[in-house]
mmCIF file of C-alpha atoms in Angstrom:
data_model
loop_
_atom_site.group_PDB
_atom_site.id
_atom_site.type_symbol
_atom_site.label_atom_id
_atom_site.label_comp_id
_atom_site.label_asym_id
_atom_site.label_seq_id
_atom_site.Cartn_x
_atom_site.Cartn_y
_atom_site.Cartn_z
ATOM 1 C CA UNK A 1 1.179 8.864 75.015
ATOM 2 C CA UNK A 2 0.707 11.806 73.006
ATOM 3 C CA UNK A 3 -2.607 13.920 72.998
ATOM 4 C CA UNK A 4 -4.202 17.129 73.759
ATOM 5 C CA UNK A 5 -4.886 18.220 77.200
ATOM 6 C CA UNK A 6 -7.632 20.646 77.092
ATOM 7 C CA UNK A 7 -9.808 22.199 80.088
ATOM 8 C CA UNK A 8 -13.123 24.752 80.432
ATOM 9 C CA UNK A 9 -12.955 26.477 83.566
ATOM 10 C CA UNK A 10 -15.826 28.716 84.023
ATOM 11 C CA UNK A 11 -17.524 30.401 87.112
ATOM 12 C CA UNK A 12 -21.000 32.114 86.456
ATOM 13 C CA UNK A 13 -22.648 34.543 89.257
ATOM 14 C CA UNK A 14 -25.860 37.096 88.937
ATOM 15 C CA UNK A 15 -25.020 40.770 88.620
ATOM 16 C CA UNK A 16 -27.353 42.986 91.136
ATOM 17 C CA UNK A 17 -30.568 42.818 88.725
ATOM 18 C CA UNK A 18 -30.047 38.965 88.776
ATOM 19 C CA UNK A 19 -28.751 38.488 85.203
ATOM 20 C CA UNK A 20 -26.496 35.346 85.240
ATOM 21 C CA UNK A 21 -22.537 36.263 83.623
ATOM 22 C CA UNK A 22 -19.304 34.810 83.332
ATOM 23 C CA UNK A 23 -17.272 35.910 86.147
ATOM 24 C CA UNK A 24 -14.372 33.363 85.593
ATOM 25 C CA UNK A 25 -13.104 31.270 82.257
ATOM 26 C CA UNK A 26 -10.274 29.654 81.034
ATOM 27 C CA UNK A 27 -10.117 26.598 78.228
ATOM 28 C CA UNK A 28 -8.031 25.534 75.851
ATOM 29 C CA UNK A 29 -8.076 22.989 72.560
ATOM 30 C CA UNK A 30 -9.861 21.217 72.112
ATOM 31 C CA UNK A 31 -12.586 23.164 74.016
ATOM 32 C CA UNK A 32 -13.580 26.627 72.441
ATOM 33 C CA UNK A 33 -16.562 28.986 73.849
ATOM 34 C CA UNK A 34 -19.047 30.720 71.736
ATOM 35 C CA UNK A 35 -20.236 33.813 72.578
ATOM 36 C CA UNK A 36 -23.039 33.743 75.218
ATOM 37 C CA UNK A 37 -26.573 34.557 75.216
ATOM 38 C CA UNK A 38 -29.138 35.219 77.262
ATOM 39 C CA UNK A 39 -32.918 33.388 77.255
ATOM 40 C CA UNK A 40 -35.414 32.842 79.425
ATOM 41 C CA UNK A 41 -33.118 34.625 82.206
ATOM 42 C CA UNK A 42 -31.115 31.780 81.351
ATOM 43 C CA UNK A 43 -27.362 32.105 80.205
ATOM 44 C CA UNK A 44 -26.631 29.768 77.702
ATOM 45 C CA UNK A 45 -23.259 28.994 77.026
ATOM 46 C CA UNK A 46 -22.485 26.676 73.592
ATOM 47 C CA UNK A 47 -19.354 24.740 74.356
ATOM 48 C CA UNK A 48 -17.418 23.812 70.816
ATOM 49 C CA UNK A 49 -14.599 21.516 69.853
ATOM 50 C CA UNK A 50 -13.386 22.792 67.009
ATOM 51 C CA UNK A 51 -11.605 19.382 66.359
ATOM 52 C CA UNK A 52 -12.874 16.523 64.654
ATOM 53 C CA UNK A 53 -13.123 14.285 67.910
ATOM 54 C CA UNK A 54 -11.567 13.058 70.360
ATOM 55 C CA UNK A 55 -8.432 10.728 69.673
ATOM 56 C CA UNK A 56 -5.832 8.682 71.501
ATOM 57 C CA UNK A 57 -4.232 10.278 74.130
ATOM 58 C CA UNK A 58 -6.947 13.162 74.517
ATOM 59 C CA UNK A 59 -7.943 14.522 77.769
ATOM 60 C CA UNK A 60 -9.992 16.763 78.692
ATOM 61 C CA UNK A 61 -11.481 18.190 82.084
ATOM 62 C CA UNK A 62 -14.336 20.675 82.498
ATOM 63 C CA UNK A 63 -15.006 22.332 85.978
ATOM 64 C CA UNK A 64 -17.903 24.199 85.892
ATOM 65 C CA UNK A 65 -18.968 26.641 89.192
ATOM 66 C CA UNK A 66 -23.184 28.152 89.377
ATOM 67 C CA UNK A 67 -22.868 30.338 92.167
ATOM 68 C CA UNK A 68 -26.246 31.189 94.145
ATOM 69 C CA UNK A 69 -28.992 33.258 91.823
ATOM 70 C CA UNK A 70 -27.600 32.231 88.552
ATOM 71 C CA UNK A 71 -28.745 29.933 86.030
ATOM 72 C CA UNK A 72 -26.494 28.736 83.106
ATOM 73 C CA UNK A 73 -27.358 26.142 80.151
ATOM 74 C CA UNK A 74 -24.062 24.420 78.856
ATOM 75 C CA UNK A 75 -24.972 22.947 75.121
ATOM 76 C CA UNK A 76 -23.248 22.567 72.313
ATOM 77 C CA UNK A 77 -23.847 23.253 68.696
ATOM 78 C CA UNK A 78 -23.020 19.853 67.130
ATOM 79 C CA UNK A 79 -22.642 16.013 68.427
ATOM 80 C CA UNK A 80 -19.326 15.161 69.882
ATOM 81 C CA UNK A 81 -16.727 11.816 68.523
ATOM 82 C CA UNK A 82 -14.449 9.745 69.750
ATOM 83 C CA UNK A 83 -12.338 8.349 67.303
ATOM 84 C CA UNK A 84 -10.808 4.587 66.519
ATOM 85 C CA UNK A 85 -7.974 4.239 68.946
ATOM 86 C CA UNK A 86 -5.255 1.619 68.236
ATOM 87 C CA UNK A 87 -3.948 1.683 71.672
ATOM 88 C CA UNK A 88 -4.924 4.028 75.232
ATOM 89 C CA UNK A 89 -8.113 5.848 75.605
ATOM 90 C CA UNK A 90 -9.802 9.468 75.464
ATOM 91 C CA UNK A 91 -10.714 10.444 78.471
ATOM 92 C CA UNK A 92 -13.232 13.392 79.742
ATOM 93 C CA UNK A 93 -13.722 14.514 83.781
ATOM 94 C CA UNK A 94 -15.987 16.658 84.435
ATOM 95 C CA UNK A 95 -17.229 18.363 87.250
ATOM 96 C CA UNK A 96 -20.392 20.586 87.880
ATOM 97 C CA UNK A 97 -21.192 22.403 91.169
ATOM 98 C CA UNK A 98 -23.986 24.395 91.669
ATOM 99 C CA UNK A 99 -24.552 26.652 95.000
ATOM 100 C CA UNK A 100 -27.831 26.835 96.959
ATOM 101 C CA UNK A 101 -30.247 29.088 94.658
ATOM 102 C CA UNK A 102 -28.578 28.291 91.296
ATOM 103 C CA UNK A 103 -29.732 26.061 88.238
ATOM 104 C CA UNK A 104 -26.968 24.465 85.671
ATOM 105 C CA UNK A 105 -28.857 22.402 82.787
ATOM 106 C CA UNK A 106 -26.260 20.562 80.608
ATOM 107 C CA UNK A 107 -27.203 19.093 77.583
ATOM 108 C CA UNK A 108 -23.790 18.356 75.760
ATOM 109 C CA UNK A 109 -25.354 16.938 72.125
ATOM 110 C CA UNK A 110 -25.414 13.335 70.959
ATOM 111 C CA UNK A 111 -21.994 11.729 71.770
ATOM 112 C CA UNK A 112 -21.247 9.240 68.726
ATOM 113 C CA UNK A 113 -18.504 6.638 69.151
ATOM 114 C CA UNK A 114 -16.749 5.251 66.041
ATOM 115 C CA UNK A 115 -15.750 1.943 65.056
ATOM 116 C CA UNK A 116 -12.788 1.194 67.346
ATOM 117 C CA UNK A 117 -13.353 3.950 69.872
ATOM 118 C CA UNK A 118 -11.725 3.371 73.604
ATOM 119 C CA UNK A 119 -13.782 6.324 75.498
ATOM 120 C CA UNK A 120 -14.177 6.838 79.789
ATOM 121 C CA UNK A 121 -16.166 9.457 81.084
ATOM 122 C CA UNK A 122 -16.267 10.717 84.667
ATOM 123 C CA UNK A 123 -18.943 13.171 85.731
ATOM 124 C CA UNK A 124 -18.930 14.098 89.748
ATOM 125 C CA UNK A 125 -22.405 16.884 89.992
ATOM 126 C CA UNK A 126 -22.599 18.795 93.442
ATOM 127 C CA UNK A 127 -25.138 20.390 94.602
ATOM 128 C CA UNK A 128 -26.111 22.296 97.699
ATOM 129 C CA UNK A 129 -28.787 22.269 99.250
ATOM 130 C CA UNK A 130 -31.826 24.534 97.763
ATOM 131 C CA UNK A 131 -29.504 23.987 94.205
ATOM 132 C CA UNK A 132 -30.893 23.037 90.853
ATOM 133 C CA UNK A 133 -29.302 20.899 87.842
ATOM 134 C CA UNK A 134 -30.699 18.799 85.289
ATOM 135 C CA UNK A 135 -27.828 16.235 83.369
ATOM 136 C CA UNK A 136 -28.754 14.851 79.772
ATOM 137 C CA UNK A 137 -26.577 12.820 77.844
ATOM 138 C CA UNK A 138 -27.141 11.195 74.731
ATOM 139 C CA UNK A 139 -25.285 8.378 73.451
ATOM 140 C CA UNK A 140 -25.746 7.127 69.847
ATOM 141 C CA UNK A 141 -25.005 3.364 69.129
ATOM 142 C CA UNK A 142 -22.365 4.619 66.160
ATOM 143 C CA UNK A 143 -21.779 6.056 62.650
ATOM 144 C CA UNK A 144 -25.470 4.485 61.913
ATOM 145 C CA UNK A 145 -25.265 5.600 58.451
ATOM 146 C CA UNK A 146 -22.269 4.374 57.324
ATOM 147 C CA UNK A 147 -22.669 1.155 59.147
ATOM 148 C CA UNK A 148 -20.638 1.246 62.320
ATOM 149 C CA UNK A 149 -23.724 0.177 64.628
ATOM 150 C CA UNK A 150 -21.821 -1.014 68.103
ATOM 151 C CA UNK A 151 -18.581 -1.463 66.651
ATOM 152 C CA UNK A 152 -16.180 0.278 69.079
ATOM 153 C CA UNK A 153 -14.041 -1.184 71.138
ATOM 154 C CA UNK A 154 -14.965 0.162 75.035
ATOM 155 C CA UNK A 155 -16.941 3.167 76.679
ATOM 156 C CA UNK A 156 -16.297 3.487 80.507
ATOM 157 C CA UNK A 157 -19.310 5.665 81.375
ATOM 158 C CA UNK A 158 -19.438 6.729 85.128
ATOM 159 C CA UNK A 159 -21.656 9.601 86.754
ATOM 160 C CA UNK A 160 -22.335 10.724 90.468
ATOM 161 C CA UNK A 161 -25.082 12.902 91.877
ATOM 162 C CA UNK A 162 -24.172 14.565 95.495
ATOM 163 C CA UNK A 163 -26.812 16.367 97.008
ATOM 164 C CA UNK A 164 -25.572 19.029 99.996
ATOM 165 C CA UNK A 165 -22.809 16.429 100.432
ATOM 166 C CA UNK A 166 -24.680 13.343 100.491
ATOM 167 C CA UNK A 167 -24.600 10.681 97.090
ATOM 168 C CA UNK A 168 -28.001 10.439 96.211
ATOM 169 C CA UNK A 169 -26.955 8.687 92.233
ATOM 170 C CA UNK A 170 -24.277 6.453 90.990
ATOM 171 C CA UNK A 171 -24.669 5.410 87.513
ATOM 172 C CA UNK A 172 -21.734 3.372 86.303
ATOM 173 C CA UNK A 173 -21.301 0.918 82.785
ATOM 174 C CA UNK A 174 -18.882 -0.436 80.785
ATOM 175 C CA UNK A 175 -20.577 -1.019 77.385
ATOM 176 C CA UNK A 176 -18.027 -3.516 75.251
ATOM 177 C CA UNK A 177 -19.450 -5.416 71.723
ATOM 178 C CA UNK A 178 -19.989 -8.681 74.019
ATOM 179 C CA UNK A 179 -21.698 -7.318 76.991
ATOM 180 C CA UNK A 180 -24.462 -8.237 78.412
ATOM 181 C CA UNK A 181 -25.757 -4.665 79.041
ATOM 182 C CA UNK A 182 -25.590 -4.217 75.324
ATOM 183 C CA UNK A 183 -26.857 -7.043 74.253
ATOM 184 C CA UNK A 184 -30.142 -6.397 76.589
ATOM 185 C CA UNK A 185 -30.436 -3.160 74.564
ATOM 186 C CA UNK A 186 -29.710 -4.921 70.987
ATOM 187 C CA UNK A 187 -32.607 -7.000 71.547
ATOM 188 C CA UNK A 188 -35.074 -4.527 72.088
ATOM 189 C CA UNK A 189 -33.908 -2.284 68.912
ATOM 190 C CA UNK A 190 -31.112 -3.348 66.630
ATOM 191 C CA UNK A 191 -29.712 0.896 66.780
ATOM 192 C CA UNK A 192 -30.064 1.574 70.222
ATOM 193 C CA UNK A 193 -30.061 4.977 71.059
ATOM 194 C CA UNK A 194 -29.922 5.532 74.744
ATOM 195 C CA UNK A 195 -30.190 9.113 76.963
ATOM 196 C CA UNK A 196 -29.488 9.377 80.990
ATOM 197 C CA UNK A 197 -31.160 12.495 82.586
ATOM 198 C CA UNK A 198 -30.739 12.837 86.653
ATOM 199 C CA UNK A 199 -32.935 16.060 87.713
ATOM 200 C CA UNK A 200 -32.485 17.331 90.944
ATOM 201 C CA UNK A 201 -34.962 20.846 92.862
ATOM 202 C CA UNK A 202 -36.516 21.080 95.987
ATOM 203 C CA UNK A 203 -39.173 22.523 93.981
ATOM 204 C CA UNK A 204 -40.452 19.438 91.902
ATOM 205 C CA UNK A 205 -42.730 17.655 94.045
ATOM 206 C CA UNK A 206 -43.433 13.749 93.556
ATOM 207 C CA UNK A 207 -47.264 14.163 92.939
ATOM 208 C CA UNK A 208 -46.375 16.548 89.783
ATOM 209 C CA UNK A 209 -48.621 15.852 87.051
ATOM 210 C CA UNK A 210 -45.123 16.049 85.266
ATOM 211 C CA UNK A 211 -43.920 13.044 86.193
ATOM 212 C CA UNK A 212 -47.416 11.063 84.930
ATOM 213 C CA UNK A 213 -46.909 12.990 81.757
ATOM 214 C CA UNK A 214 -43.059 12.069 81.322
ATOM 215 C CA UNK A 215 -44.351 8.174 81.844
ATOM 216 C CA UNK A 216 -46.629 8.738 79.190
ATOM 217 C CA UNK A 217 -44.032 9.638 76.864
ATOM 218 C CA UNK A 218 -43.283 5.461 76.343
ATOM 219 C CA UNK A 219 -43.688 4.500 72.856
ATOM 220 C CA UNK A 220 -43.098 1.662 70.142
ATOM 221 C CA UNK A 221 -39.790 3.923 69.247
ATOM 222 C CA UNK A 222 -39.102 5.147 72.723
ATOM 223 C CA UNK A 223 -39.008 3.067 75.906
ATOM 224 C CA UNK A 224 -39.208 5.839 78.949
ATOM 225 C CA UNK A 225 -38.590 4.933 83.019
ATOM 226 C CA UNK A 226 -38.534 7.411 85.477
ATOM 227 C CA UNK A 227 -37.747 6.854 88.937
ATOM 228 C CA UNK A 228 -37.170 8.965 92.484
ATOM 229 C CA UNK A 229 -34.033 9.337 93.937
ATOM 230 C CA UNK A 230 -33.276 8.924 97.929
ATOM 231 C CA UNK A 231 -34.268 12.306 98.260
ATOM 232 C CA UNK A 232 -34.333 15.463 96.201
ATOM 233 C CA UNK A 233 -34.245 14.174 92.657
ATOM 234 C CA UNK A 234 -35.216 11.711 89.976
ATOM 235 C CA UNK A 235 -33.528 9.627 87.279
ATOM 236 C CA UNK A 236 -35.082 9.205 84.011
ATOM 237 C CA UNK A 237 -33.949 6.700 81.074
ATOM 238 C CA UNK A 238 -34.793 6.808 77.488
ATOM 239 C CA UNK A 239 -33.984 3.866 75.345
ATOM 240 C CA UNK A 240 -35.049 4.114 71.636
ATOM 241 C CA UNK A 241 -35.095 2.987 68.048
ATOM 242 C CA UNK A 242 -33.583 6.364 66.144
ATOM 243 C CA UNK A 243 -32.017 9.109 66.938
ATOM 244 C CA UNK A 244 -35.215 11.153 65.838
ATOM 245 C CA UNK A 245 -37.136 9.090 68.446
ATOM 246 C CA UNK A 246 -34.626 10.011 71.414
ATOM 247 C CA UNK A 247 -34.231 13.588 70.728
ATOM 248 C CA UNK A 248 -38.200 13.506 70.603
ATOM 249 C CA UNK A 249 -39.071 12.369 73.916
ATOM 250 C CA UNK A 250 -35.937 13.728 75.278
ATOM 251 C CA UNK A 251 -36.739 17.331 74.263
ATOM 252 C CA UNK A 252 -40.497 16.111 75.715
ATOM 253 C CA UNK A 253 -38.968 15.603 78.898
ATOM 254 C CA UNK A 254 -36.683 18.457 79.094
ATOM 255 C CA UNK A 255 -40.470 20.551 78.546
ATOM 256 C CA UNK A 256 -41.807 19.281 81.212
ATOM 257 C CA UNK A 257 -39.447 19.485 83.790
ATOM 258 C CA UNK A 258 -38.998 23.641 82.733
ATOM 259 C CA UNK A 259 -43.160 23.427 83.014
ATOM 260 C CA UNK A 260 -43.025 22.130 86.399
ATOM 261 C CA UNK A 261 -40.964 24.900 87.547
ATOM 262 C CA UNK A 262 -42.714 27.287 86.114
ATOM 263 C CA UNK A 263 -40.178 28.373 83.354
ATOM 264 C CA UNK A 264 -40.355 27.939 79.364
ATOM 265 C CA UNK A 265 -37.407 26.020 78.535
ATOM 266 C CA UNK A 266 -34.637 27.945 76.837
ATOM 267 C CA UNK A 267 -33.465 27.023 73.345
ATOM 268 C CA UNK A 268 -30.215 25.481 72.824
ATOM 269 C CA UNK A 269 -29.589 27.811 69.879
ATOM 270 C CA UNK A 270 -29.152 31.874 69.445
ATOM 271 C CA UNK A 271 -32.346 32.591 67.286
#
């Protein structure tokens, strides 16, 4: 079958004064890099498809390296599609690694499948130990405003957390118009949006007022459960009524977790 095959390859290390750079990169269509920036002693690096979306046939692999004493945000400027597929699948792999002594945030946008979309994402993140990473995703329920609310075909949504070689999170779904996964969500708001953030530092303790505060983000509009790993991390699920809702208490919990670690969180976007 036909398609692109695109790939981001990127390696970032800390010069001698500890500023984070790209030491490595390589991509190609339909992944594009904007320039990077530096904030908060953060690098932040906007990842761009200059595409409209992903289509039949597409695949696409990112392999991302944070080597020890750098710290990298991956974001992107605008949501990301996948498009009605007749027949096949897009398909995205991605893998994040992040040595002992380096932080990697990604926060990738909303992802917003179309009416007829066939989508499967793998995500494998490794960490050593004494490592940082925090993983959002976002995952709107369609094209909201022009009526395609649930109405593609499959997404195949699979993530794993390794932690100094050990799996510490496995968070697999297969969301499909008649399942009963999305039905459960359908019945607690008719547009669910839904968001998947795994956090994992050695230096966020379990009695961190943080994680009281994150609870207390649970509204009407936003339903919020957070929950320890086996060791060294946490998973947190957001479940709400609007996309303004979820990128509310989202960005909310993003705060927090930058507060508990004594850094202001960087922006996604060059002032």
């Amino acid at each position: 079958m036909s398609g692109l095959s695109g790939h981001l390859r990127l390696v970032c290390s800390a010069g001698e004064r500890g500023r984070t750079y790209i030491r490595e990169q390589s991509f190609r269509a339909p992944v594009h890099l904007s320039k990077p920036h530096q904030e908060e002693d953060v690098l932040v690096v906007n990842i761009v498809n200059p595409t409209a979306g992903l289509l039949a046939g597409d695949r696409v692999r990112y392999d991302v390296a944070v080597e020890s004493g750098a710290r990298v945000l991956l974001t992107a400027p605008s949501a990301s599609r996948a498009h009605r597929i007749v027949e096949g699948e897009a398909r995205v792999t991605q893998e994040f690694r992040v040595a002992s002594g380096g932080w990697l945030e990604s926060w990738p946008e909303m992802f917003i499948p179309q009416g007829g979309a066939r989508y499967r994402q793998q995500t494998a993140v490794r960490v050593e130990e004494g490592g940082e990473a925090l993983l959002i995703e976002m995952i709107a329920p369609g094209r909201t405003a022009s009526g395609e609310v649930f109405a593609f075909v499959e997404l195949d949504w699979e993530t794993e957390v390794f932690l100094g070689g050990t799996k510490i999170a496995r968070e697999r779904y297969t969301l499909k118009p008649e399942s009963p996964m999305l039905a459960a969500m359908k019945a607690q708001f008719a547009e669910a949006y839904y968001a998947s953030c795994f956090v994992v530092s050695p230096h966020l303790r379990a009695e961190s007022e943080s994680w009281r505060r994150i609870h207390d983000l649970h509204r009407d509009d936003a339903w919020v459960g957070c929950s320890a790993l086996v060791r060294g991390g946490w998973a947190i699920r957001v479940l709400a009524a609007g996309s303004v809702a979820l990128r509310r208490t989202v960005a909310a919990i993003r705060s927090e977790i930058y507060a508990a670690r004594g850094w202001r969180a960087p922006g996604l976007r060059r002032n």
